[in-house]
Coordinates of C-alpha atoms in Angstrom, one line a residue:
M1 CA 38.5 41.1 -21.3
P2 CA 40.2 40.5 -24.6
I3 CA 43.8 41.7 -24.9
N4 CA 45.4 43.2 -28.0
E5 CA 46.7 40.4 -30.1
A6 CA 50.0 42.1 -31.2
L7 CA 50.8 43.2 -27.6
F8 CA 50.0 39.7 -26.3
A9 CA 52.3 38.1 -28.8
A10 CA 55.1 40.5 -27.8
M11 CA 54.6 39.8 -24.1
K12 CA 54.4 36.1 -24.7
A13 CA 57.7 36.1 -26.6
A14 CA 59.4 38.3 -24.0
S15 CA 58.2 35.9 -21.2
Y16 CA 59.7 32.9 -22.9
I17 CA 63.0 34.5 -23.9
K18 CA 64.0 36.2 -20.7
P19 CA 65.8 34.1 -18.1
N20 CA 63.9 33.4 -14.8
A21 CA 64.2 35.8 -11.9
G22 CA 66.5 33.6 -10.0
K23 CA 69.1 33.9 -12.8
S24 CA 68.7 37.6 -13.7
Y25 CA 68.1 39.5 -10.5
K26 CA 71.6 40.9 -10.2
L27 CA 71.6 42.1 -13.8
Q28 CA 68.2 43.6 -13.3
R29 CA 69.5 45.6 -10.3
V30 CA 72.1 47.1 -12.6
A31 CA 69.5 47.9 -15.3
E32 CA 67.3 49.5 -12.7
E33 CA 70.0 51.9 -11.4
L34 CA 70.9 52.9 -15.0
I35 CA 67.3 53.6 -15.9
A36 CA 66.7 55.4 -12.6
K37 CA 69.5 57.8 -13.5
Q38 CA 67.6 58.8 -16.7
A39 CA 64.4 59.8 -14.9
P40 CA 63.7 63.5 -14.9
A41 CA 62.9 65.2 -11.6
N42 CA 59.4 66.4 -10.7
P43 CA 59.5 70.1 -10.0
K44 CA 56.1 70.0 -8.3
C45 CA 57.6 67.9 -5.5
R46 CA 60.2 68.4 -2.8
V47 CA 62.5 65.4 -2.4
E48 CA 64.5 64.9 0.8
D49 CA 66.6 62.0 2.1
A50 CA 66.7 60.5 5.5
F51 CA 67.7 57.3 7.4
A52 CA 66.0 55.2 10.0
P53 CA 68.3 53.4 12.4
M54 CA 67.8 49.7 13.0
A55 CA 68.6 47.8 16.2
D56 CA 71.5 46.0 14.5
G57 CA 73.2 49.3 13.6
Y58 CA 72.0 49.4 10.0
A59 CA 70.5 52.7 8.7
V60 CA 67.6 52.1 6.3
P61 CA 67.6 54.9 3.6
L62 CA 64.4 56.7 3.1
R63 CA 63.2 59.2 0.5
V64 CA 60.6 61.7 1.5
F65 CA 58.4 63.4 -1.1
T66 CA 56.3 66.5 -0.3
P67 CA 53.9 68.1 -2.8
L68 CA 54.6 71.7 -3.6
V69 CA 51.5 72.6 -5.6
A70 CA 47.9 71.3 -5.7
Y71 CA 47.3 68.5 -8.2
G72 CA 46.4 69.9 -11.5
A73 CA 47.7 73.4 -10.7
P74 CA 50.2 75.0 -13.1
L75 CA 53.8 75.1 -12.0
P76 CA 54.8 78.6 -10.6
E77 CA 56.9 80.5 -13.1
A78 CA 59.8 80.6 -10.6
L79 CA 60.0 76.8 -10.7
E80 CA 59.7 76.3 -14.4
E81 CA 63.4 76.2 -15.0
S82 CA 63.8 73.6 -12.2
S83 CA 62.1 71.1 -14.4
A84 CA 64.5 68.3 -15.3
N85 CA 65.9 68.1 -18.7
G86 CA 65.9 64.8 -20.5
T87 CA 63.4 62.3 -21.8
P88 CA 61.3 60.2 -19.5
V89 CA 62.1 56.6 -19.8
A90 CA 59.7 53.6 -19.5
S91 CA 60.6 52.0 -16.2
A92 CA 58.8 48.8 -17.0
I93 CA 61.8 46.8 -15.7
S94 CA 59.9 43.5 -15.8
A95 CA 59.6 43.9 -19.6
I96 CA 63.3 44.3 -20.2
L97 CA 64.9 41.1 -21.6
P98 CA 67.8 40.4 -19.3
A99 CA 69.3 38.2 -21.9
A100 CA 69.8 41.2 -24.1
L101 CA 70.9 43.6 -21.3
P102 CA 74.7 43.1 -21.6
K103 CA 74.4 44.4 -25.2
V104 CA 71.9 47.1 -24.5
L105 CA 73.1 48.7 -21.2
P106 CA 76.4 50.1 -22.5
K107 CA 74.4 52.0 -25.2
I108 CA 72.1 53.8 -22.7
P109 CA 73.2 57.4 -22.5
I110 CA 73.8 58.4 -18.9
K111 CA 72.5 61.8 -17.9
E112 CA 74.8 63.4 -15.4
S113 CA 73.1 64.1 -12.1
T114 CA 73.6 67.4 -10.3
S115 CA 72.4 65.9 -7.0
S116 CA 75.0 63.1 -6.4
G117 CA 72.7 60.3 -7.3
N118 CA 69.5 61.7 -5.9
T119 CA 66.8 62.6 -8.5
D120 CA 65.7 65.7 -6.5
G121 CA 62.7 67.7 -7.4
I122 CA 63.3 70.8 -5.4
S123 CA 66.0 70.3 -2.8
G124 CA 65.2 71.1 0.8
N125 CA 67.8 73.8 1.0
A126 CA 66.9 75.5 -2.3
N127 CA 66.6 79.3 -2.2
T128 CA 63.7 79.3 -4.6
E129 CA 60.5 80.7 -3.0
L130 CA 58.1 77.8 -2.9
P131 CA 54.4 77.6 -2.7
S132 CA 52.8 76.4 0.5
V133 CA 50.9 73.1 0.4
T134 CA 49.6 71.3 3.5
P135 CA 49.7 67.5 2.8
R136 CA 46.5 65.7 3.6
G137 CA 48.4 62.8 5.3
T138 CA 51.5 60.6 5.0
I139 CA 51.9 57.5 2.8
L140 CA 54.6 55.0 4.0
F141 CA 55.5 53.2 0.8
F142 CA 57.2 49.8 0.3
H143 CA 58.5 49.1 -3.2
G144 CA 58.0 46.0 -5.2
G145 CA 60.7 43.9 -6.9
G146 CA 60.2 40.4 -5.5
W147 CA 62.1 41.4 -2.4
T148 CA 65.3 41.2 -4.5
T149 CA 65.2 44.2 -6.8
G150 CA 63.6 47.7 -6.9
G151 CA 64.4 50.5 -4.6
I152 CA 63.9 54.2 -3.8
N153 CA 65.9 55.3 -6.9
L154 CA 63.8 53.3 -9.3
Y155 CA 60.6 54.4 -7.6
T156 CA 61.5 58.1 -7.3
Q157 CA 59.4 59.2 -10.3
A158 CA 56.4 57.1 -9.2
C159 CA 56.5 58.3 -5.6
A160 CA 56.8 62.0 -6.7
H161 CA 53.8 61.6 -8.9
M162 CA 52.0 59.8 -6.0
A163 CA 52.7 62.7 -3.6
V164 CA 51.4 65.3 -6.0
R165 CA 48.4 63.4 -7.3
L166 CA 47.3 62.4 -3.8
Q167 CA 48.5 65.6 -2.1
R168 CA 50.2 63.6 0.6
R169 CA 53.7 63.3 1.9
V170 CA 55.2 60.0 0.7
I171 CA 58.0 58.2 2.6
S172 CA 59.7 55.5 0.4
V173 CA 61.6 52.8 2.3
E174 CA 64.8 51.1 1.0
Y175 CA 64.6 47.9 3.0
R176 CA 67.4 45.3 2.7
L177 CA 67.0 42.9 -0.2
A178 CA 67.1 39.1 -0.6
P179 CA 68.8 36.8 -1.2
E180 CA 71.6 38.6 0.7
Y181 CA 69.1 39.4 3.4
R182 CA 66.4 36.8 3.7
F183 CA 63.1 36.8 5.6
P184 CA 62.4 38.3 8.0
T185 CA 64.9 41.2 7.4
A186 CA 62.8 43.1 4.9
V187 CA 59.6 43.0 6.9
E188 CA 61.4 43.8 10.1
N189 CA 63.1 46.8 8.4
C190 CA 59.6 48.0 7.2
Y191 CA 58.0 47.4 10.6
E192 CA 60.6 49.4 12.5
V193 CA 60.3 52.4 10.1
A194 CA 56.6 52.3 10.5
R195 CA 56.9 52.1 14.3
Q196 CA 59.3 55.1 14.3
L197 CA 56.9 57.1 12.1
F198 CA 53.9 56.4 14.3
A199 CA 55.9 57.2 17.5
G200 CA 57.4 60.4 16.1
E201 CA 60.9 59.0 16.3
L202 CA 61.7 58.9 12.6
P203 CA 65.1 60.8 12.3
I204 CA 66.0 63.3 9.5
S205 CA 69.5 63.8 8.4
G206 CA 70.9 66.1 5.7
V207 CA 67.5 67.5 4.7
G208 CA 67.6 68.5 1.0
G209 CA 70.8 66.5 0.6
S210 CA 71.3 63.3 -1.2
V211 CA 71.8 59.6 -0.5
D212 CA 73.8 57.4 -2.9
V213 CA 71.7 54.3 -2.7
D214 CA 72.8 51.4 -4.8
H215 CA 70.9 48.4 -3.5
P216 CA 72.7 48.3 -0.2
Q217 CA 73.4 44.7 0.7
S218 CA 75.9 45.0 3.5
A219 CA 75.7 46.0 7.2
A220 CA 76.6 49.6 6.0
P221 CA 75.5 52.3 6.0
T222 CA 75.5 52.8 9.8
A223 CA 75.4 56.5 9.3
P224 CA 74.4 58.9 6.5
T225 CA 76.9 58.8 3.6
G226 CA 76.8 62.5 3.3
G227 CA 77.7 63.2 6.9
G228 CA 75.8 65.3 9.3
D229 CA 74.1 64.7 12.6
I230 CA 70.8 63.1 13.1
S231 CA 69.3 65.8 15.2
A232 CA 65.7 66.2 14.0
T233 CA 62.8 63.9 13.8
I234 CA 59.7 63.8 11.6
P235 CA 56.9 64.8 14.0
A236 CA 54.4 62.0 14.7
P237 CA 51.5 62.4 12.2
D238 CA 47.9 61.9 13.2
P239 CA 47.7 58.1 13.1
D240 CA 44.5 58.4 11.1
S241 CA 46.4 60.2 8.4
I242 CA 49.0 57.5 7.9
V243 CA 48.5 55.0 5.0
L244 CA 50.7 51.9 4.4
F245 CA 51.0 51.3 0.7
G246 CA 53.0 48.8 -1.3
D247 CA 53.0 47.2 -4.7
S248 CA 53.8 43.5 -5.4
A249 CA 56.4 42.5 -2.8
G250 CA 55.9 45.9 -1.2
G251 CA 52.2 45.0 -0.9
N252 CA 53.2 41.8 0.9
L253 CA 55.3 43.9 3.3
A254 CA 52.5 46.4 4.0
A255 CA 50.1 43.5 4.8
A256 CA 52.7 41.8 7.0
V257 CA 53.5 45.0 8.9
S258 CA 49.8 45.4 9.6
L259 CA 49.7 41.9 11.0
M260 CA 52.8 42.4 13.0
A261 CA 51.5 45.7 14.4
R262 CA 48.3 44.0 15.6
D263 CA 50.3 41.1 17.2
R264 CA 53.0 43.3 18.9
G265 CA 50.7 46.1 20.0
E266 CA 53.2 48.9 19.6
F267 CA 51.1 50.8 17.1
M268 CA 48.2 50.1 14.8
P269 CA 47.9 51.3 11.2
R270 CA 44.4 52.6 10.3
T271 CA 44.7 52.3 6.5
Q272 CA 46.5 50.0 4.1
M273 CA 46.6 49.9 0.3
L274 CA 47.9 46.8 -1.5
L275 CA 48.6 46.9 -5.3
Y276 CA 48.8 43.5 -6.9
P277 CA 50.4 42.2 -3.6
V278 CA 52.2 38.9 -3.1
V279 CA 50.1 37.3 -0.3
G280 CA 50.4 33.5 -1.2
N281 CA 53.2 31.0 -1.2
D282 CA 52.5 28.4 -4.0
Y283 CA 53.2 29.2 -7.7
N284 CA 53.4 25.7 -9.0
P285 CA 50.7 25.5 -11.7
E286 CA 50.0 21.9 -10.7
T287 CA 49.4 22.6 -7.0
S288 CA 48.3 26.2 -6.7
P289 CA 44.7 26.7 -5.7
F290 CA 44.5 29.8 -7.9
E291 CA 43.5 29.6 -11.5
S292 CA 45.3 32.9 -12.4
V293 CA 48.7 31.1 -11.7
R294 CA 47.8 28.8 -14.6
T295 CA 46.1 31.3 -17.0
N296 CA 48.4 34.2 -16.4
G297 CA 51.6 32.4 -15.3
T298 CA 53.5 32.1 -18.5
D299 CA 52.7 34.9 -21.0
Y300 CA 52.6 38.2 -19.2
I301 CA 56.2 39.0 -18.3
L302 CA 56.0 38.1 -14.6
T303 CA 55.7 34.3 -14.7
A304 CA 54.8 31.7 -12.2
Q305 CA 58.4 30.5 -12.3
D306 CA 59.6 34.0 -11.5
M307 CA 57.3 34.0 -8.5
A308 CA 58.6 30.6 -7.4
D309 CA 62.2 32.0 -7.7
Y310 CA 61.4 35.1 -5.7
I311 CA 59.8 33.0 -3.0
D312 CA 62.9 30.7 -2.9
M313 CA 65.3 33.7 -2.7
Y314 CA 63.3 35.4 0.1
R315 CA 62.6 32.5 2.4
S316 CA 65.1 31.4 5.0
S317 CA 63.5 28.0 5.5
V318 CA 60.5 25.9 4.4
A319 CA 58.8 26.8 7.6
D320 CA 58.6 30.4 6.4
L321 CA 56.0 29.4 3.7
T322 CA 53.3 29.2 6.4
N323 CA 54.4 32.2 8.4
P324 CA 51.7 34.9 8.0
Y325 CA 54.4 37.6 8.0
F326 CA 55.8 35.8 4.9
A327 CA 52.6 34.9 3.2
P328 CA 49.7 36.9 4.8
L329 CA 47.1 34.6 3.1
T330 CA 48.2 31.8 5.4
A331 CA 47.2 33.7 8.5
H332 CA 44.5 31.9 10.5
D333 CA 43.3 35.2 12.0
L334 CA 42.8 38.4 9.9
S335 CA 40.8 40.3 12.5
N336 CA 41.7 43.7 13.7
Q337 CA 43.3 44.8 10.4
P338 CA 43.2 48.3 8.9
R339 CA 40.8 49.7 6.5
T340 CA 42.0 48.0 3.3
L341 CA 42.1 48.6 -0.4
V342 CA 43.3 45.7 -2.6
L343 CA 43.9 46.3 -6.3
S344 CA 44.4 43.3 -8.6
A345 CA 45.5 43.2 -12.2
E346 CA 43.5 41.3 -14.8
Y347 CA 46.5 39.6 -16.5
C348 CA 48.6 39.1 -13.3
P349 CA 49.4 35.6 -11.9
L350 CA 48.7 37.0 -8.5
R351 CA 45.1 38.2 -9.3
D352 CA 43.1 35.4 -7.7
E353 CA 45.2 35.3 -4.5
D354 CA 44.8 39.0 -4.2
E355 CA 41.1 38.9 -4.5
A356 CA 40.9 35.9 -2.1
Y357 CA 42.8 37.9 0.5
A358 CA 40.3 40.7 0.1
R359 CA 37.4 38.4 0.6
R360 CA 39.0 36.9 3.7
L361 CA 39.6 40.3 5.1
Q362 CA 36.0 41.2 4.4
L363 CA 34.7 38.4 6.5
V364 CA 36.0 40.1 9.6
N365 CA 36.3 43.7 8.5
D366 CA 33.5 45.8 7.2
N367 CA 35.8 48.3 5.5
V368 CA 37.5 46.4 2.7
S369 CA 37.4 47.3 -1.0
C370 CA 38.8 45.3 -3.9
Y371 CA 39.0 46.3 -7.5
R372 CA 40.3 44.4 -10.5
I373 CA 42.1 46.7 -13.0
H374 CA 41.1 45.6 -16.5
D375 CA 43.9 45.2 -19.0
G376 CA 46.4 45.4 -16.2
I377 CA 49.6 43.3 -16.0
H378 CA 51.9 43.0 -13.0
G379 CA 54.2 46.0 -12.5
Y380 CA 52.2 48.6 -14.5
L381 CA 52.8 51.3 -11.8
L382 CA 56.3 51.8 -13.1
N383 CA 55.5 51.6 -16.8
T384 CA 55.4 55.1 -18.3
S385 CA 53.2 53.9 -21.2
A386 CA 50.5 52.6 -18.8
V387 CA 49.0 56.0 -18.4
G388 CA 45.5 54.8 -18.5
L389 CA 46.1 52.0 -15.9
V390 CA 47.8 54.4 -13.5
S391 CA 45.2 57.0 -13.9
T392 CA 42.4 54.5 -13.2
T393 CA 44.4 53.3 -10.1
Y394 CA 44.6 56.8 -8.7
R395 CA 40.9 57.5 -9.3
I396 CA 40.1 54.4 -7.2
I397 CA 42.6 55.4 -4.5
E398 CA 41.2 58.9 -4.4
H399 CA 37.7 57.4 -4.0
F400 CA 39.0 55.2 -1.2
L401 CA 41.0 57.8 0.7
D402 CA 39.0 61.0 0.0
D403 CA 35.6 59.7 -0.9
T404 CA 35.7 61.3 -4.4
P405 CA 33.0 60.0 -6.8
L406 CA 34.0 56.9 -8.7
V407 CA 32.1 56.6 -12.0
P408 CA 32.7 53.6 -14.3
A409 CA 34.8 54.6 -17.3
P410 CA 35.9 52.8 -20.5
G411 CA 39.1 50.9 -20.2
T412 CA 42.1 52.9 -21.2
G413 CA 45.0 50.7 -20.3
T414 CA 48.2 49.7 -22.0
T415 CA 46.4 46.9 -23.8
A416 CA 43.6 47.5 -26.2
N417 CA 40.2 47.9 -24.7
A418 CA 37.5 45.3 -25.1
P419 CA 35.6 45.7 -28.4
E420 CA 32.5 46.5 -26.4
G421 CA 34.4 49.3 -24.6
G422 CA 34.4 47.5 -21.2
D423 CA 35.0 49.3 -17.9
A424 CA 38.5 50.1 -16.7
W425 CA 37.8 48.3 -13.4
Q426 CA 35.6 45.8 -11.7
D427 CA 34.4 46.1 -8.1
V428 CA 35.3 42.6 -7.0
L429 CA 33.5 42.7 -3.6
G430 CA 30.5 44.7 -4.8
T431 CA 31.0 47.3 -2.1
D432 CA 30.2 50.3 -4.3

């Protein structure tokens, strides 16, 4: 599908100016935290913080989002004043030019938070009378960021919207980041959180309180920073109602957790959703088997070189490259995997590997769907200007999860639509 020429020129210039991920990830973390502080709260969603203890004594921070009103319903008058003040910011972090950040960041006005770093919607101990909504299920969400950036602070707005839009509780996981913590730390963190959720062992601490999460890269925290005893647990949901979901590197982690669960036999996810996931291991345009690495690997913000840098920062050794928990596409056996939705982005360097993964899953799994989001570039979930792309994505997710009708619609993404008014998505596997 043709892309808007002016926007393409801007993305191309940004892609060439910005330093590669291996040189800018620390600065990007700083930018993400500053931008996350500007994000307004979503008064239609309750936000609570928790921790999941790991075997090594580390406590993985979690953020739990619970919808308070039905999607599309007006906000009750009692909650109107709880709406956050401030202007939403575009969290398209991948589009920020790290070379310019040292000059730009000091000029970003910092909105003082009343929740000690947590962008709460309605805190769990609020006295406001809240409407009653019964979530349809639980989404365990793993964030993107090349295993080196991202986090529950940056994804708070997106997860709150997800909870309200899909009418499900969302649990966002702050796994430990590379290169300080390399493979398999992140996937083991995510696996253990999932195991605890399925077993009904996921502890809650300081419900309605806050967690000061700033990309933790040390063995701390070993206990909640706000104090309090871990005395309650999130009850074990119906396994059929739990969905593993991740974008980019988070999609990689969701797929890897599903493979681990099959192999270890402690629990088995029934459903997974992968949004432009990293499933491969080769982003050299000369050797990659996927054409999208070459056609989309230089001009669309996330570059093939960025992907190579992320892989190098995440892996512990060369042998990891062929470990299916590192690169799920290398798995020899993809049987006994969950019902799966794969969403690829048209102008993403990962597009072809994502669709190849879906086709391989389909060979041994009758319940696999794959859609290519037209006009999409990598990372659009966090871009507040990508309203059309995000809306299209949720329409497909609702069709997948709740069997709502999915009727082809004109593209409405961040880039200009095709002159012919092409569809917003393409059913890659022809399952609909």
